[in-house]
Coordinates of C-alpha atoms and ligand atoms in Angstrom, one line a residue:
Chain A
M1 CA -28.0 44.6 38.8
R2 CA -26.9 41.1 38.3
I3 CA -29.9 40.6 36.0
C4 CA -28.9 43.6 33.8
V5 CA -25.4 42.3 33.4
A6 CA -26.6 38.9 32.4
L7 CA -29.0 40.5 29.9
S8 CA -26.4 42.7 28.4
V9 CA -24.0 39.8 27.6
M10 CA -26.6 37.4 26.3
V11 CA -28.2 39.8 23.9
A12 CA -31.7 38.5 23.1
L13 CA -31.9 36.5 19.9
P14 CA -35.3 35.5 18.7
A15 CA -36.3 32.3 20.4
V16 CA -36.8 29.7 17.7
A17 CA -37.6 26.1 18.3
A18 CA -34.2 24.3 17.9
P19 CA -34.3 21.3 15.6
P20 CA -34.3 18.0 17.4
P21 CA -31.2 15.8 16.9
G22 CA -30.7 14.9 13.2
A23 CA -33.4 17.1 11.8
S24 CA -31.2 19.8 10.4
S25 CA -29.3 17.3 8.2
C26 CA -32.5 16.7 6.2
A27 CA -32.2 20.0 4.4
G28 CA -29.2 18.6 2.5
C29 CA -31.5 16.7 0.2
H30 CA -35.1 17.6 1.0
G31 CA -35.4 21.2 -0.1
G32 CA -36.9 21.2 -3.6
G33 CA -34.0 20.0 -5.8
G34 CA -35.9 16.9 -6.9
M35 CA -36.3 14.8 -3.8
P36 CA -39.6 15.0 -1.8
V37 CA -40.0 18.3 -0.1
L38 CA -41.0 17.7 3.6
A39 CA -42.1 21.2 4.7
G40 CA -45.9 21.3 4.5
Q41 CA -46.4 17.6 4.6
P42 CA -48.2 16.0 7.5
A43 CA -45.8 15.1 10.3
E44 CA -47.7 11.8 10.7
A45 CA -47.0 10.8 7.1
I46 CA -43.3 11.7 7.3
A47 CA -42.9 9.7 10.6
G48 CA -44.9 6.8 9.2
A49 CA -42.6 6.5 6.1
M50 CA -39.4 6.8 8.2
L51 CA -40.7 4.1 10.7
A52 CA -41.6 1.8 7.8
Y53 CA -38.1 2.3 6.3
K54 CA -36.5 1.6 9.7
A55 CA -38.5 -1.6 9.9
G56 CA -37.2 -2.7 6.5
Q57 CA -40.4 -2.0 4.5
G58 CA -40.8 -0.2 1.2
S59 CA -37.9 0.1 -1.2
P60 CA -35.9 3.3 -0.4
T61 CA -32.3 3.5 -1.6
V62 CA -30.7 5.3 1.4
M63 CA -33.5 6.3 3.8
D64 CA -33.6 2.8 5.3
R65 CA -29.9 3.2 6.2
I66 CA -30.5 6.6 7.7
A67 CA -33.8 5.7 9.5
R68 CA -32.0 2.9 11.4
G69 CA -29.9 5.6 13.1
F70 CA -32.9 7.0 15.0
T71 CA -35.3 5.8 17.7
E72 CA -39.0 6.1 17.1
A73 CA -39.2 9.1 19.5
E74 CA -36.4 10.8 17.5
I75 CA -38.2 10.1 14.2
R76 CA -41.4 11.6 15.5
A77 CA -39.6 14.7 16.7
I78 CA -37.8 15.1 13.4
A79 CA -41.0 14.6 11.5
A80 CA -42.8 17.2 13.5
W81 CA -40.0 19.7 13.0
V82 CA -39.3 19.2 9.3
A83 CA -43.1 19.3 8.5
V84 CA -43.2 23.0 9.6
S85 CA -39.7 24.4 8.9
R86 CA -38.1 25.2 5.6
Chain B
M1 CA 3.2 -18.6 -1.1
A2 CA 2.8 -15.0 -0.1
R3 CA 3.2 -12.3 -2.6
V4 CA 6.5 -10.5 -2.1
L5 CA 7.7 -7.2 -3.5
I6 CA 11.4 -6.3 -3.5
N7 CA 13.0 -3.1 -4.8
L8 CA 16.7 -2.8 -5.2
P9 CA 19.0 -1.5 -8.0
R10 CA 20.3 -4.1 -10.4
T11 CA 23.7 -2.5 -10.5
A12 CA 25.7 -0.3 -8.1
R13 CA 29.2 1.1 -7.8
R14 CA 31.5 -0.4 -5.3
G15 CA 31.1 1.3 -2.0
E16 CA 27.8 2.9 -2.9
V17 CA 25.0 2.8 -0.3
I18 CA 21.9 1.3 -1.8
E19 CA 18.4 1.3 -0.4
I20 CA 16.4 -1.9 -0.4
R21 CA 12.6 -2.1 0.1
T22 CA 10.6 -5.2 0.8
L23 CA 7.0 -5.9 1.4
I24 CA 5.3 -9.3 2.1
Q25 CA 1.5 -9.7 1.9
H26 CA 0.6 -11.2 5.2
V27 CA -2.4 -10.8 7.6
M28 CA -0.3 -10.3 10.7
E29 CA -3.1 -11.7 12.9
T30 CA -2.3 -10.4 16.4
G31 CA -3.8 -13.3 18.4
Y32 CA -6.0 -10.9 20.4
R33 CA -8.8 -10.1 17.9
P34 CA -12.2 -11.5 18.8
R35 CA -14.1 -13.1 16.0
A36 CA -17.8 -12.7 15.3
D37 CA -18.6 -16.0 17.2
G38 CA -16.7 -14.7 20.3
S39 CA -13.6 -16.9 20.0
V40 CA -10.2 -15.3 19.5
A41 CA -8.5 -15.6 16.2
P42 CA -5.2 -17.4 16.8
R43 CA -1.9 -15.6 16.3
D44 CA -0.5 -15.8 12.8
I45 CA 2.4 -13.3 12.2
I46 CA 5.8 -13.1 10.6
T47 CA 8.3 -13.2 13.5
H48 CA 11.6 -12.8 11.7
F49 CA 13.1 -11.3 8.6
A50 CA 16.7 -11.6 7.5
C51 CA 18.7 -10.5 4.4
L52 CA 21.8 -12.4 3.5
Y53 CA 24.4 -10.9 1.1
N54 CA 26.5 -13.7 -0.3
N55 CA 25.5 -15.8 2.7
E56 CA 26.4 -13.2 5.3
E57 CA 23.6 -11.7 7.3
V58 CA 23.6 -7.9 6.7
F59 CA 20.2 -7.0 8.1
A60 CA 17.6 -8.8 10.3
A61 CA 14.5 -7.7 12.2
E62 CA 12.2 -9.2 14.8
L63 CA 8.5 -8.6 14.1
A64 CA 5.8 -8.3 16.9
P65 CA 2.0 -8.7 16.9
A66 CA 1.5 -4.9 16.8
I67 CA 3.0 -4.6 13.4
A68 CA 0.4 -4.0 10.7
A69 CA -0.6 -6.4 7.9
N70 CA 1.7 -6.6 4.9
P71 CA 4.9 -5.6 6.7
F72 CA 7.1 -3.2 4.7
L73 CA 10.8 -3.0 5.6
S74 CA 13.3 -0.7 4.1
F75 CA 17.0 -0.7 4.9
S76 CA 20.3 0.2 3.2
L77 CA 23.6 -1.6 2.7
V78 CA 27.0 -0.9 1.2
A79 CA 27.4 -2.5 -2.3
A80 CA 30.7 -4.4 -1.7
E81 CA 30.8 -7.0 -4.4
S82 CA 28.6 -8.6 -7.0
G83 CA 26.5 -11.5 -5.7
I84 CA 23.2 -12.7 -4.4
L85 CA 20.9 -11.2 -1.9
A86 CA 18.6 -13.6 -0.1
F87 CA 15.5 -12.4 1.8
T88 CA 13.8 -14.7 4.2
W89 CA 10.6 -14.2 6.2
T90 CA 9.8 -16.8 8.9
G91 CA 6.7 -16.9 11.1
D92 CA 3.9 -18.7 12.9
N93 CA 2.6 -22.1 11.7
G94 CA 5.9 -23.0 10.1
F95 CA 5.8 -20.1 7.7
E96 CA 9.0 -19.6 5.7
Q97 CA 9.6 -17.9 2.4
T98 CA 12.9 -17.0 0.7
E99 CA 13.4 -14.8 -2.4
T100 CA 16.7 -14.0 -4.1
R101 CA 17.9 -11.1 -6.3
S102 CA 21.3 -10.6 -7.9
L103 CA 23.3 -7.4 -7.6
T104 CA 26.1 -6.5 -10.0
V105 CA 28.8 -4.2 -8.5
T106 CA 31.0 -2.3 -10.9
Chain C
M1 CA -38.6 50.7 33.0
R2 CA -36.8 54.0 32.8
R3 CA -34.7 53.3 35.8
R4 CA -33.7 49.9 34.4
A5 CA -32.7 51.3 31.1
L6 CA -30.5 53.9 32.7
L7 CA -29.0 51.4 34.9
G8 CA -28.2 49.3 31.9
A9 CA -26.6 52.1 30.0
A10 CA -24.4 53.1 32.9
L11 CA -23.3 49.5 33.4
L12 CA -22.6 49.0 29.7
A13 CA -20.5 52.1 29.3
A14 CA -17.4 50.2 30.2
P15 CA -17.6 47.1 28.0
A16 CA -18.7 48.9 24.9
L17 CA -19.2 45.8 22.9
A18 CA -21.6 44.2 25.2
Q19 CA -24.8 46.0 24.3
A20 CA -24.3 45.7 20.6
A21 CA -25.8 42.7 18.8
P22 CA -23.3 39.8 19.0
Q23 CA -21.1 39.7 15.9
V24 CA -20.3 36.4 14.3
V25 CA -17.7 36.1 11.5
V26 CA -17.6 33.1 9.2
I27 CA -14.3 32.4 7.3
G28 CA -14.7 30.4 4.1
G29 CA -17.7 30.5 1.8
G30 CA -17.7 26.8 0.7
F31 CA -20.4 24.2 1.5
G32 CA -19.7 24.6 5.2
G33 CA -19.2 28.3 5.6
A34 CA -21.9 29.5 3.2
A35 CA -24.5 27.2 4.8
A36 CA -23.4 28.3 8.3
A37 CA -23.6 32.0 7.4
R38 CA -27.1 31.6 6.0
A39 CA -28.3 29.4 8.9
L40 CA -26.9 31.9 11.5
H41 CA -28.5 34.8 9.7
R42 CA -31.9 32.9 9.8
L43 CA -31.4 32.5 13.5
G44 CA -31.2 36.2 13.9
V45 CA -27.4 36.5 14.3
A46 CA -25.5 39.3 12.6
V47 CA -23.1 37.5 10.3
T48 CA -20.2 38.6 8.1
L49 CA -18.9 36.0 5.7
V50 CA -15.2 36.3 4.7
E51 CA -14.4 34.6 1.4
R52 CA -11.3 35.0 -0.7
D53 CA -12.9 34.4 -4.1
A54 CA -15.7 36.2 -5.9
T55 CA -17.4 32.9 -6.9
Y56 CA -17.2 29.4 -5.6
L57 CA -16.4 26.4 -7.7
A58 CA -17.9 23.2 -6.3
C59 CA -16.0 19.9 -6.2
P60 CA -18.9 17.5 -6.3
F61 CA -19.5 16.6 -10.0
S62 CA -16.1 18.1 -10.9
N63 CA -15.0 14.5 -11.8
A64 CA -17.7 14.7 -14.5
V65 CA -16.2 17.9 -15.8
I66 CA -12.8 16.2 -16.1
A67 CA -14.4 13.4 -18.0
G68 CA -16.1 15.8 -20.4
L69 CA -19.6 15.0 -19.2
R70 CA -20.4 18.4 -17.7
E71 CA -19.3 22.0 -18.1
M72 CA -17.4 23.9 -15.4
E73 CA -20.0 26.7 -15.3
A74 CA -22.4 24.2 -13.7
Q75 CA -20.1 24.1 -10.8
R76 CA -20.0 27.9 -10.2
F77 CA -22.0 29.6 -7.4
G78 CA -22.0 33.2 -6.3
Y79 CA -22.8 35.0 -3.1
D80 CA -25.6 37.4 -4.2
G81 CA -28.1 35.1 -2.6
L82 CA -26.5 35.6 0.7
R83 CA -26.2 39.3 0.3
R84 CA -29.8 39.6 -0.7
E85 CA -30.8 38.0 2.5
G86 CA -28.7 40.4 4.5
V87 CA -25.5 38.4 5.1
A88 CA -22.5 40.8 4.8
V89 CA -20.0 39.2 2.4
V90 CA -16.4 40.5 2.4
H91 CA -14.2 39.2 -0.4
Q92 CA -10.9 39.2 1.3
A93 CA -8.5 36.5 2.4
A94 CA -8.4 36.2 6.2
R95 CA -4.8 36.4 7.2
T96 CA -4.7 35.8 11.0
V97 CA -7.1 35.4 13.8
E98 CA -6.2 37.6 16.8
D99 CA -8.0 37.7 20.1
R100 CA -11.7 38.3 19.1
R101 CA -10.8 39.8 15.6
V102 CA -10.1 38.5 12.2
V103 CA -7.3 40.3 10.3
L104 CA -7.8 40.5 6.6
A105 CA -5.3 40.6 3.8
D106 CA -6.0 44.3 3.1
G107 CA -5.1 45.1 6.7
G108 CA -8.7 45.6 7.8
A109 CA -10.1 43.8 10.8
L110 CA -13.4 42.3 11.8
P111 CA -14.3 42.0 15.5
F112 CA -16.3 38.9 16.5
D113 CA -17.9 37.5 19.6
R114 CA -17.8 34.0 18.0
L115 CA -16.0 32.9 14.9
V116 CA -16.9 30.0 12.6
M117 CA -14.2 28.7 10.3
A118 CA -14.7 26.5 7.3
P119 CA -11.5 27.0 5.3
G120 CA -11.4 23.5 3.6
I121 CA -8.0 21.9 2.9
A122 CA -4.5 22.8 2.2
L123 CA -2.7 20.5 -0.4
H124 CA 0.9 19.4 0.1
P125 CA 2.4 18.7 -3.3
D126 CA 5.9 19.2 -1.7
A127 CA 5.4 15.9 0.2
I128 CA 6.0 14.1 -3.2
P129 CA 9.5 14.9 -4.4
G130 CA 9.6 16.1 -8.0
L131 CA 5.9 17.0 -8.2
D132 CA 4.9 20.1 -10.2
T133 CA 1.2 20.5 -10.3
E134 CA 1.2 22.3 -13.6
A135 CA 2.6 19.2 -15.2
M136 CA 0.8 16.7 -13.1
P137 CA -2.4 18.3 -11.8
H138 CA -4.1 17.3 -8.6
A139 CA -7.5 18.7 -9.6
W140 CA -8.5 18.3 -6.0
R141 CA -9.9 21.8 -5.7
A142 CA -12.3 22.7 -8.5
G143 CA -10.9 25.3 -10.8
P144 CA -8.1 25.7 -13.3
Q145 CA -6.6 22.4 -12.1
T146 CA -9.9 20.6 -13.1
L147 CA -9.7 22.0 -16.6
L148 CA -6.0 21.4 -16.9
L149 CA -6.5 17.7 -16.2
R150 CA -9.4 17.6 -18.7
R151 CA -7.3 19.2 -21.4
Q152 CA -4.5 16.8 -20.8
L153 CA -6.8 13.8 -21.2
E154 CA -8.3 15.4 -24.4
A155 CA -4.8 16.0 -25.8
M156 CA -3.6 12.4 -25.0
E157 CA -3.2 10.0 -27.9
D158 CA -5.2 6.8 -27.9
G159 CA -3.1 4.1 -26.2
G160 CA -1.7 6.3 -23.5
L161 CA -1.4 5.4 -19.9
V162 CA -3.2 7.5 -17.3
V163 CA -1.8 7.3 -13.8
L164 CA -4.0 8.4 -10.9
S165 CA -2.4 8.4 -7.4
V166 CA -4.4 8.4 -4.1
P167 CA -3.0 9.5 -0.8
A168 CA -3.3 7.7 2.6
N169 CA -6.2 8.7 4.9
P170 CA -7.5 11.2 5.8
Y171 CA -8.2 13.3 2.8
R172 CA -11.1 15.3 1.2
C173 CA -13.8 13.0 -0.2
P174 CA -12.8 9.4 0.5
P175 CA -14.6 7.9 -2.5
G176 CA -13.7 10.8 -4.8
P177 CA -10.6 9.3 -6.4
Y178 CA -12.4 6.1 -7.3
E179 CA -15.3 8.0 -8.8
R180 CA -12.7 10.0 -10.8
A181 CA -11.0 6.8 -11.9
S182 CA -14.3 5.4 -13.0
L183 CA -15.3 8.5 -15.0
I184 CA -11.9 8.8 -16.6
A185 CA -12.1 5.1 -17.5
H186 CA -15.5 5.8 -19.1
Y187 CA -14.0 8.6 -21.1
L188 CA -11.1 6.3 -22.3
K189 CA -13.5 3.5 -23.1
T190 CA -15.7 5.7 -25.2
R191 CA -13.1 8.0 -26.8
K192 CA -9.6 6.4 -26.5
P193 CA -10.3 2.6 -26.1
R194 CA -6.7 1.5 -26.4
S195 CA -5.6 3.5 -23.4
K196 CA -5.3 2.3 -19.8
L197 CA -5.7 3.7 -16.3
I198 CA -3.6 2.7 -13.3
L199 CA -4.9 3.7 -9.9
L200 CA -1.9 3.8 -7.5
D201 CA -3.1 3.7 -3.9
A202 CA -1.4 4.4 -0.6
K203 CA -4.1 2.3 1.1
D204 CA -5.3 -1.3 0.9
A205 CA -9.0 -0.6 1.3
F206 CA -11.3 2.3 0.3
S207 CA -14.8 3.6 0.6
K208 CA -17.5 1.7 -1.3
Q209 CA -14.7 -0.6 -2.5
R210 CA -16.8 -3.7 -3.3
L211 CA -19.3 -1.6 -5.2
F212 CA -16.6 0.1 -7.3
E213 CA -14.9 -3.2 -7.9
E214 CA -18.2 -4.8 -9.0
A215 CA -18.7 -1.9 -11.4
W216 CA -15.1 -1.9 -12.7
A217 CA -15.2 -5.6 -13.4
A218 CA -18.4 -5.1 -15.5
L219 CA -17.6 -1.9 -17.2
Y220 CA -13.8 -1.5 -17.4
P221 CA -12.3 -5.0 -17.0
D222 CA -9.1 -4.5 -19.1
L223 CA -8.9 -0.8 -18.8
L224 CA -8.7 0.1 -15.1
E225 CA -6.2 -1.5 -12.7
W226 CA -6.1 -0.7 -9.0
V227 CA -2.8 -1.2 -7.3
P228 CA -3.1 -1.1 -3.5
L229 CA -0.4 -0.3 -1.0
S230 CA 0.4 -4.0 -0.4
S231 CA 1.0 -4.4 -4.2
G232 CA 3.3 -1.4 -4.3
G233 CA 0.8 1.3 -4.9
K234 CA 2.4 4.0 -2.8
V235 CA 3.9 6.8 -4.9
V236 CA 7.2 8.0 -3.4
E237 CA 8.5 10.3 -6.2
V238 CA 7.7 11.7 -9.6
D239 CA 9.6 13.1 -12.5
A240 CA 7.1 15.7 -13.6
A241 CA 8.8 16.8 -16.8
A242 CA 9.3 13.2 -18.0
R243 CA 5.9 12.1 -16.7
V244 CA 7.4 9.2 -14.7
V245 CA 5.6 8.1 -11.5
R246 CA 7.8 6.0 -9.1
T247 CA 6.3 3.8 -6.4
E248 CA 8.1 2.0 -3.6
F249 CA 8.6 -1.0 -6.0
G250 CA 8.5 0.2 -9.5
E251 CA 7.8 3.0 -12.0
H252 CA 5.2 4.0 -14.6
Q253 CA 5.6 6.0 -17.7
A254 CA 2.4 8.1 -17.8
A255 CA 0.9 10.0 -20.7
V256 CA -1.3 11.8 -18.1
A257 CA -0.6 11.8 -14.4
N258 CA -3.1 13.0 -11.8
I259 CA -1.3 13.0 -8.4
I260 CA -3.6 13.8 -5.5
P261 CA -1.2 14.9 -2.7
P262 CA -1.6 14.6 1.0
Q263 CA -3.7 17.3 2.7
S264 CA -4.3 19.1 5.9
A265 CA -6.7 21.7 7.3
G266 CA -6.7 25.0 5.3
R267 CA -3.7 27.3 6.0
I268 CA -5.6 29.8 8.0
A269 CA -6.5 27.1 10.5
Q270 CA -2.9 26.4 11.1
A271 CA -2.0 30.1 11.2
A272 CA -4.7 30.6 13.9
G273 CA -3.3 27.8 16.0
L274 CA -6.3 25.5 15.6
T275 CA -4.6 22.4 14.2
D276 CA -2.9 19.7 16.2
R277 CA 0.0 17.5 15.2
S278 CA -2.1 15.7 12.7
G279 CA -2.5 18.9 10.7
W280 CA -6.3 18.8 11.3
C281 CA -8.5 20.7 13.8
P282 CA -9.8 18.9 17.0
V283 CA -13.3 20.2 17.9
D284 CA -16.0 19.5 20.4
P285 CA -18.5 17.2 18.7
V286 CA -21.5 19.0 20.2
S287 CA -20.6 22.7 19.6
F288 CA -17.9 22.3 17.0
E289 CA -15.9 24.7 19.1
S290 CA -12.1 24.4 18.8
R291 CA -10.4 22.4 21.5
Q292 CA -7.4 24.8 21.2
R293 CA -9.1 28.2 21.1
P294 CA -12.4 28.9 22.8
G295 CA -14.8 31.1 20.9
I296 CA -13.8 29.7 17.5
H297 CA -15.9 27.0 15.9
L298 CA -14.7 24.9 13.0
I299 CA -16.7 22.7 10.5
G300 CA -16.1 20.9 7.2
D301 CA -13.0 19.3 5.7
A302 CA -10.7 21.1 8.2
I303 CA -11.9 19.2 11.3
I304 CA -11.2 15.9 12.9
A305 CA -14.7 14.6 12.8
G306 CA -14.1 11.0 13.9
A307 CA -16.2 8.7 11.8
M308 CA -17.7 11.4 9.7
P309 CA -16.0 11.8 6.3
K310 CA -14.8 15.0 4.7
S311 CA -17.7 15.6 2.3
A312 CA -19.8 18.5 1.2
F313 CA -22.8 16.7 2.6
A314 CA -21.1 16.5 6.0
A315 CA -19.8 20.1 5.9
H316 CA -23.4 21.3 5.3
A317 CA -24.9 19.1 8.1
Q318 CA -22.2 20.3 10.4
A319 CA -22.9 23.9 9.4
R320 CA -26.5 23.6 10.4
V321 CA -25.7 22.0 13.8
C322 CA -22.8 24.5 14.5
A323 CA -25.1 27.5 13.7
E324 CA -27.6 26.3 16.2
A325 CA -24.9 25.7 18.8
V326 CA -23.4 29.2 18.2
A327 CA -26.8 30.8 18.5
A328 CA -27.5 28.9 21.7
L329 CA -24.2 29.9 23.2
L330 CA -24.9 33.5 22.3
R331 CA -28.2 33.2 24.2
G332 CA -26.3 31.8 27.1
E333 CA -27.7 28.3 26.7
A334 CA -25.8 25.0 26.4
P335 CA -26.1 23.4 22.9
A336 CA -27.9 20.1 22.8
P337 CA -26.1 17.0 21.7
P338 CA -26.8 16.6 18.0
K339 CA -27.1 13.8 15.5
L340 CA -25.8 14.3 12.0
I341 CA -26.3 12.5 8.7
N342 CA -24.0 12.0 5.7
T343 CA -24.8 10.6 2.3
C344 CA -22.2 10.5 -0.5
Y345 CA -23.1 9.5 -4.0
S346 CA -20.5 8.5 -6.6
L347 CA -20.9 7.9 -10.3
V348 CA -19.2 5.0 -12.0
E349 CA -20.6 5.9 -15.4
P350 CA -23.4 8.2 -16.5
G351 CA -26.6 6.9 -15.1
Y352 CA -24.9 4.5 -12.7
G353 CA -24.7 5.8 -9.1
I354 CA -23.7 4.2 -5.8
S355 CA -23.9 5.6 -2.3
I356 CA -22.7 5.4 1.3
A357 CA -24.6 6.8 4.2
G358 CA -24.0 7.2 7.9
V359 CA -25.6 8.6 11.0
Y360 CA -23.3 10.1 13.7
Q361 CA -23.5 11.2 17.3
P362 CA -21.0 12.5 19.8
K363 CA -19.2 9.7 21.7
D364 CA -15.9 9.9 23.7
G365 CA -15.2 13.4 22.4
L366 CA -15.6 12.5 18.7
L367 CA -18.4 11.9 16.2
A368 CA -19.1 8.2 16.1
D369 CA -21.2 6.0 13.9
V370 CA -24.7 5.3 15.4
P371 CA -24.5 1.5 15.5
G372 CA -26.8 -0.4 13.1
A373 CA -27.3 2.6 10.8
G374 CA -25.6 3.6 7.6
G375 CA -23.9 1.5 5.0
V376 CA -23.5 1.3 1.2
S377 CA -25.8 0.5 -1.7
P378 CA -26.5 -3.2 -2.2
L379 CA -24.1 -5.3 -4.4
G380 CA -25.7 -6.8 -7.5
A381 CA -28.6 -4.3 -7.5
P382 CA -30.6 -3.9 -10.7
A383 CA -29.8 -1.1 -13.2
K384 CA -32.9 0.8 -12.1
V385 CA -31.5 1.2 -8.6
R386 CA -28.2 2.4 -10.0
A387 CA -30.0 4.9 -12.2
A388 CA -32.1 6.1 -9.3
E389 CA -29.0 6.8 -7.2
A390 CA -27.4 8.6 -10.1
G391 CA -30.5 10.8 -10.3
Y392 CA -30.5 11.4 -6.5
A393 CA -26.9 12.5 -6.7
E394 CA -28.0 15.4 -9.0
D395 CA -31.1 16.1 -6.8
W396 CA -28.8 16.4 -3.8
F397 CA -26.4 18.7 -5.6
R398 CA -29.1 21.0 -6.6
T399 CA -30.7 21.1 -3.1
V400 CA -27.5 21.5 -1.1
T401 CA -26.1 24.2 -3.4
A402 CA -29.4 26.1 -3.2
D403 CA -29.4 25.7 0.6
A404 CA -25.8 27.0 0.9
F405 CA -25.8 29.7 -1.7
G406 CA -29.5 30.6 -2.1
Ligands
LIG501 C1 -13.2 15.5 -7.0 C2 -14.1 15.7 -5.8 C3 -15.4 15.2 -5.7 C4 -16.2 15.4 -4.6 N1 -17.5 14.9 -4.6 C5 -18.2 15.0 -3.6 C6 -19.6 14.5 -3.5 O1 -20.0 13.9 -4.5 N2 -20.3 14.7 -2.4 C7 -19.8 15.3 -1.3 O2 -20.6 15.4 -0.3 N3 -18.6 15.8 -1.3 C8 -17.8 15.7 -2.4 N4 -16.5 16.3 -2.4 C9 -16.0 16.9 -1.1 C10 -16.4 18.3 -1.0 O3 -16.0 19.1 -2.1 C11 -15.7 18.9 0.3 O4 -15.9 18.0 1.4 C12 -16.3 20.2 0.6 O5 -16.0 21.2 -0.3 C13 -15.9 20.7 2.0 O6 -16.5 22.0 2.3 P1 -15.7 23.1 3.2 O7 -16.7 24.2 3.4 O8 -15.2 22.4 4.4 O9 -14.5 23.5 2.3 P2 -14.4 24.2 0.9 O10 -15.5 23.8 0.0 O11 -13.0 23.9 0.4 O12 -14.5 25.7 1.1 C14 -13.5 26.5 1.7 C15 -13.7 27.9 1.3 O13 -12.9 28.7 2.2 C16 -12.2 29.7 1.4 N5 -11.0 30.1 2.2 C17 -10.0 29.3 2.6 N6 -9.1 30.0 3.3 C18 -9.6 31.2 3.3 C19 -9.0 32.4 3.9 N7 -7.9 32.4 4.6 N8 -9.8 33.6 3.8 C20 -10.9 33.6 3.1 N9 -11.5 32.5 2.5 C21 -10.8 31.3 2.6 C22 -11.9 29.0 0.1 O14 -11.8 30.0 -0.9 C23 -13.2 28.2 -0.1 O15 -14.2 28.9 -0.8 C24 -15.7 16.1 -3.5 C25 -14.4 16.6 -3.5 C26 -13.6 16.4 -4.7 C27 -12.2 17.0 -4.7

């Protein structure tokens, strides 16, 4: 009985993998309006670029300032998520 | 010399209450703020303000470290007679600055 | 199976709502609300968006409209994209929020299990004695005011004084007034070169200040003057008919005056009891749930977001995080602590862009800067960097409006 009550209140929503911290902000820029689209790119390449920017390599304009706000593990998680979502 | 702004009417009717606004550009360093090297920035504030109207003190204020930079003071007085208003700010490290304005009372 | 279904039905007879899919209502179809509604819909939540206006006029790039560099229609977005996807859109003003239902201006009501509100700002011209916004426009909400200010500039004779006044913090779009001053200065320089612009400020420091000042010194040296609070920049009163702007220490005879008044969270937020004494809405930085009324979430300009500025970028980022949190709560899960990003571009002339960025995380009940991240574009950067950022500003606008409005 208790199970039924619980089920009835928390109506099932499709379980989707929630974005890791930071990932959902990427859609503000990377969605096809001119800046690189991330969906469909290899996660390894996205993470590699972010890690390079974080380390001060390359010549991005803002992505270095943003990448410094994330740990390597967070960057890898974000890359894996944005590579497959839209 | 610090930059000072003073706003008061040039003329007033006898008995009229006039509003005076003053602002002095000053860092108001509290004496508690740690600097990048870990040392504490020494206190440097304005401690006292006074307004003399024909040599008689009509308004004064004590200022404390918690007061923000560029202290702004506004007060009012009764225009009794034509004369000179003298505004004096004094503070740490021997700071003292006086500005004067004339007021014509009709 | 059968037994369980029956049992469920019997149980549910009393709370009739419980079995139905959870209803989420979103009030406000701006950058925050429209993006939240779409994100919730994609997460499988039944959403109804309540928006007063039939179309939305976006503020970012509206300074370019004022300066004659862009047309207003480029700022307009509709809600057909949301409808096509299956978001119910109701064009009504929300009047009040009762317990678990939103009351609309036409008397109708929408029940909700959770409510998301993104009502933007209310402007308070009455805080400046003498102000009449038809004579001295604010243009701080894109629309007729934007075009009024543009027409006033167009009608002004060469040699006139433009006065722009900026309120104290917090207000919508911290760098916005300085971008506006820059683009108006550009208009004056190219069209009415004997004119001047005075920027009266109720603050002593502002967003991207050194970058703006670097650009102003190079582009508009004798044309644009910034008067900070400590030099008497605070406007205390205006005479709208005579176009006189009075500060604490002096007065200016303007040909055109653009007075940006102080602001607070949109009126419905106050009516719903969601604002605190500051006039803005305190929220939990993980779920964006109101600290004053459980079950109601707030995003965008209306909230106290700690270090995060009131920008369209931020409203959109908060919308995505809030939608995830609402969906998690409806599933009976606790939302995970988020990180959010903001990037704001400003134009100082066509093809010359500068930016500020930040990364934020919940800390001590607010959103705080992630240490070591964020910052502004470099000083003294070559023209190609400025041109790139001007281009990115447009890319961002295209992307974020497509993400919010479809
Ligand atoms: C000149 C200017 C330039 C700017 N430039 C930039 C920029 O370059 N980049 C950037 O990121 N940000 C910029 N901004 C800031 C940006 O416009 C705001 O931060 C953003 O609009 C906030 O989104 P929001 O969803 O919180 O509110 P809004 O966009 O104001 O949306 C609120 C919506 O709610 C609706 N609403 C309100 N009350 C009700 C009610 N009771 N019932 C029904 N509907 C209601 C309104 O009609 C409106 O559509 C700029 C702002 C200005 C003024």
